Coordinates of C-alpha atoms in Angstrom, one line a residue:
Chain B
X1 CA -23.9 10.0 -1.3
X2 CA -20.8 7.8 -0.1
X3 CA -18.4 9.8 -1.9
X4 CA -15.8 12.1 -0.9
X5 CA -14.6 14.5 -3.4
X6 CA -11.0 16.0 -2.9
X7 CA -9.2 18.8 -5.2
X8 CA -7.3 20.0 -6.7
X9 CA -5.6 16.5 -8.4
X10 CA -2.2 18.1 -7.9
X11 CA -0.8 21.0 -6.3
X12 CA 2.6 23.1 -6.5
X13 CA 3.8 25.4 -3.9
X14 CA 6.8 27.4 -2.9
X15 CA 8.6 26.6 0.0
X16 CA 7.2 28.9 2.8
X17 CA 3.9 29.1 1.3
X18 CA 0.5 27.5 2.3
X19 CA -0.9 24.5 0.5
X20 CA -4.6 23.9 0.6
X21 CA -6.2 20.8 -0.1
X22 CA -10.1 20.6 -0.2
X23 CA -12.8 17.8 0.2
X24 CA -16.6 17.9 0.3
X25 CA -18.8 14.9 1.0
X26 CA -22.5 14.1 1.0
X27 CA -23.4 11.7 3.6
X28 CA -24.5 13.8 6.8
X29 CA -23.8 10.7 8.9
X30 CA -20.0 11.0 8.8
X31 CA -18.7 12.3 11.9
X32 CA -15.0 11.3 11.8
X33 CA -12.8 13.3 9.1
X34 CA -8.9 12.2 8.8
X35 CA -6.1 13.2 6.7
X36 CA -3.6 11.0 5.7
X37 CA -0.1 11.5 4.2
X38 CA 1.6 9.2 1.7
X39 CA 5.3 8.8 0.3
X40 CA 6.1 7.0 -2.8
X41 CA 6.2 3.2 -2.2
X42 CA 4.9 3.7 1.7
X43 CA 1.7 3.0 3.5
X44 CA -0.8 6.1 4.3
X45 CA 0.2 7.7 7.7
X46 CA -2.4 9.3 9.7
X47 CA -1.6 13.0 9.3
X48 CA -4.2 14.8 11.8
X49 CA -8.1 14.0 11.9
X50 CA -11.2 16.2 13.1
X51 CA -14.8 15.6 14.2
X52 CA -17.6 17.9 13.4
X53 CA -18.3 19.3 16.7
X54 CA -15.2 21.7 16.0
X55 CA -14.7 23.9 13.2
X56 CA -11.0 23.9 13.6
X57 CA -8.1 21.7 14.7
X58 CA -4.4 22.8 14.4
X59 CA -1.4 20.4 15.2
X60 CA 2.0 22.4 14.4
X61 CA 2.2 23.3 10.8
X62 CA -1.0 21.4 9.9
X63 CA -4.9 22.8 10.2
X64 CA -8.0 20.9 9.7
X65 CA -11.1 23.7 8.4
X66 CA -14.5 22.3 8.6
X67 CA -17.5 23.8 7.7
X68 CA -20.2 21.5 8.6
X69 CA -23.2 23.3 6.8
X70 CA -21.2 23.2 3.7
X71 CA -20.0 19.6 4.1
X72 CA -16.4 20.7 3.8
X73 CA -13.1 20.2 5.1
X74 CA -9.9 21.4 4.3
X75 CA -6.5 20.6 4.9
X76 CA -3.7 23.5 5.4
X77 CA -0.4 23.0 5.3
X78 CA 1.5 26.5 6.7
X79 CA 5.3 27.0 5.9
X80 CA 5.3 24.2 3.3
X81 CA 8.3 22.3 3.1
X82 CA 10.0 20.4 0.4
X83 CA 10.0 17.0 3.0
X84 CA 6.0 18.2 3.0
X85 CA 6.0 16.7 -0.8
X86 CA 3.8 13.9 -1.1
X87 CA 0.5 12.8 -1.9
X88 CA -2.4 13.2 0.6
X89 CA -6.0 11.9 1.0
X90 CA -9.1 12.8 2.9
X91 CA -11.7 10.3 3.9
X92 CA -14.4 9.6 6.2
X93 CA -15.4 6.0 7.6
X94 CA -18.9 4.6 7.1
X95 CA -21.1 3.0 9.6
X96 CA -19.3 -0.1 8.9
X97 CA -15.9 1.8 9.9
X98 CA -14.7 1.2 5.6
X99 CA -13.0 4.4 5.2
X100 CA -14.2 6.1 2.1
X101 CA -11.3 7.9 0.4
X102 CA -10.8 11.3 -1.9
X103 CA -9.1 10.7 -4.8
X104 CA -5.7 12.1 -3.6
X105 CA -3.5 15.2 -4.5
X106 CA -0.3 15.3 -5.0
X107 CA 1.9 18.0 -3.4
X108 CA 4.7 19.3 -4.7
X109 CA 7.0 21.9 -2.6
X110 CA 9.4 23.5 -4.5
X111 CA 12.5 24.7 -3.0
Chain R
X1 CA 1.7 3.6 19.2
X2 CA -0.5 2.3 16.9
X3 CA 2.1 0.2 14.8
X4 CA 1.2 -1.9 11.9
X5 CA 3.6 -4.1 10.0
X6 CA 3.7 -5.9 6.9
X7 CA 5.5 -8.6 5.6
X8 CA 7.6 -9.4 3.0
X9 CA 7.8 -5.6 1.9
X10 CA 8.3 -6.8 -1.6
X11 CA 7.8 -9.8 -3.4
X12 CA 8.5 -11.0 -6.8
X13 CA 6.8 -14.4 -7.9
X14 CA 6.3 -16.6 -10.6
X15 CA 2.8 -17.0 -12.6
X16 CA 0.8 -19.4 -11.0
X17 CA 2.2 -19.5 -7.6
X18 CA 0.6 -18.3 -4.3
X19 CA 2.2 -15.4 -2.0
X20 CA 1.2 -14.8 1.2
X21 CA 1.2 -11.1 2.9
X22 CA 1.2 -10.6 6.6
X23 CA -0.1 -7.6 8.5
X24 CA 0.5 -7.1 12.2
X25 CA -0.5 -4.7 14.6
X26 CA 2.3 -4.6 17.1
X27 CA 1.1 -2.7 19.8
X28 CA -2.7 -2.9 19.8
X29 CA -5.2 -5.7 19.2
X30 CA -7.4 -5.3 16.3
X31 CA -10.4 -6.7 15.7
X32 CA -10.8 -5.2 12.5
X33 CA -8.1 -5.3 9.8
X34 CA -8.8 -4.0 6.2
X35 CA -6.8 -5.0 3.1
X36 CA -6.5 -2.5 0.2
X37 CA -5.1 -2.3 -3.3
X38 CA -3.6 0.7 -4.8
X39 CA -2.5 1.1 -8.7
X40 CA 0.3 3.8 -9.5
X41 CA -1.2 7.3 -9.0
X42 CA -4.8 6.2 -7.7
X43 CA -6.6 5.9 -4.6
X44 CA -6.7 3.2 -2.2
X45 CA -9.2 0.1 -3.3
X46 CA -10.6 -1.4 -0.6
X47 CA -10.3 -5.1 -1.3
X48 CA -12.0 -6.8 2.1
X49 CA -12.9 -6.3 5.7
X50 CA -11.4 -8.8 7.9
X51 CA -12.6 -9.7 11.2
X52 CA -11.0 -11.6 13.8
X53 CA -12.3 -15.4 14.0
X54 CA -14.9 -14.8 11.5
X55 CA -14.9 -14.8 7.4
X56 CA -13.8 -11.9 5.8
X57 CA -16.3 -9.6 3.9
X58 CA -15.3 -9.0 0.3
X59 CA -15.6 -5.9 -1.9
X60 CA -17.9 -6.3 -4.9
X61 CA -15.6 -7.5 -7.9
X62 CA -13.1 -9.1 -5.5
X63 CA -12.7 -12.7 -6.0
X64 CA -12.7 -14.3 -2.6
X65 CA -10.8 -17.6 -3.9
X66 CA -8.1 -15.7 -5.4
X67 CA -7.4 -13.3 -2.5
X68 CA -7.7 -15.5 0.4
X69 CA -8.1 -13.6 4.1
X70 CA -7.5 -15.2 7.3
X71 CA -7.6 -13.2 10.5
X72 CA -6.8 -15.9 13.0
X73 CA -5.6 -13.8 16.0
X74 CA -6.1 -10.2 17.3
X75 CA -2.8 -9.4 15.9
X76 CA -2.5 -11.2 12.5
X77 CA -3.9 -10.9 9.4
X78 CA -2.9 -12.5 6.1
X79 CA -3.7 -12.2 2.7
X80 CA -3.0 -15.1 0.0
X81 CA -3.0 -14.1 -3.7
X82 CA -3.7 -17.5 -5.2
X83 CA -2.4 -18.6 -8.6
X84 CA -1.0 -15.2 -9.3
X85 CA -1.0 -13.8 -12.7
X86 CA 0.5 -10.7 -14.0
X87 CA -2.5 -8.5 -13.6
X88 CA -2.1 -9.4 -9.9
X89 CA 0.8 -7.0 -9.3
X90 CA 0.1 -4.2 -7.3
X91 CA 0.9 -2.4 -4.2
X92 CA -1.1 -4.2 -1.2
X93 CA -1.5 -2.5 1.9
X94 CA -3.2 -3.5 4.9
X95 CA -4.9 -1.5 8.0
X96 CA -5.8 -2.0 11.3
X97 CA -8.7 -0.5 13.7
X98 CA -8.2 -0.5 17.2
X99 CA -11.3 -1.7 19.1
X100 CA -14.0 0.0 20.9
X101 CA -17.3 1.6 19.1
X102 CA -15.8 5.1 19.0
X103 CA -12.9 4.4 17.3
X104 CA -12.8 5.0 13.7
X105 CA -9.4 5.7 13.4
X106 CA -7.5 3.1 10.7
X107 CA -3.6 2.6 11.0
X108 CA -1.8 1.6 7.8
X109 CA 1.3 -0.7 7.5
X110 CA 4.1 0.1 5.0
X111 CA 2.7 -1.9 2.1
X112 CA 3.8 -4.9 0.0
X113 CA 4.7 -4.4 -3.4
X114 CA 3.9 -7.8 -5.6
X115 CA 5.4 -8.1 -8.9
X116 CA 4.0 -11.3 -11.2
X117 CA 6.3 -12.5 -13.7

């Protein structure tokens, strides 16, 4: 019930395309859903986050779509760029503020 | 804002020695810091939760006598890998959570690459 399942494991997108990464959770008590971006050899950086009282949040080219009834949320990267090539993690904090991470998605944006 | 630093960024040590990694929240006070370990191409694995002024809480399977955590101030937590062995080689990352009941965001440090020879 504490798991966050993330897919796909890897993704290849052409420059200018849309990258879509999906996550699903079981615990209905989760109330905060961040996405982190990690470049090789670096720590994860907070990219965008959403609370379940809204269905969508957009920041620049990055959008989170949230479906509370399906217990799913997804990250959309519009106009994907080679510089977006990184590993993306979805997450949700439990009641003790520990982050439950998805398994990660390695995104490669081809020029 | 919300910058977390780690030092050193990478360290090479001999087997049997101890290594200390520092994690600092630079522009906010963090009552809670977390320590993670990450293997290549894997997700982050939580090792322990560090609360200022109290003992760290370790995740199941993490040896607390091997991975000593100290959170002596609101801006500094340290992880000491004692008697390091090659299997301890890994990427160690800390994170810090700003105080407040509703604050669930964690900000991560840049990580420390440990290589034990």
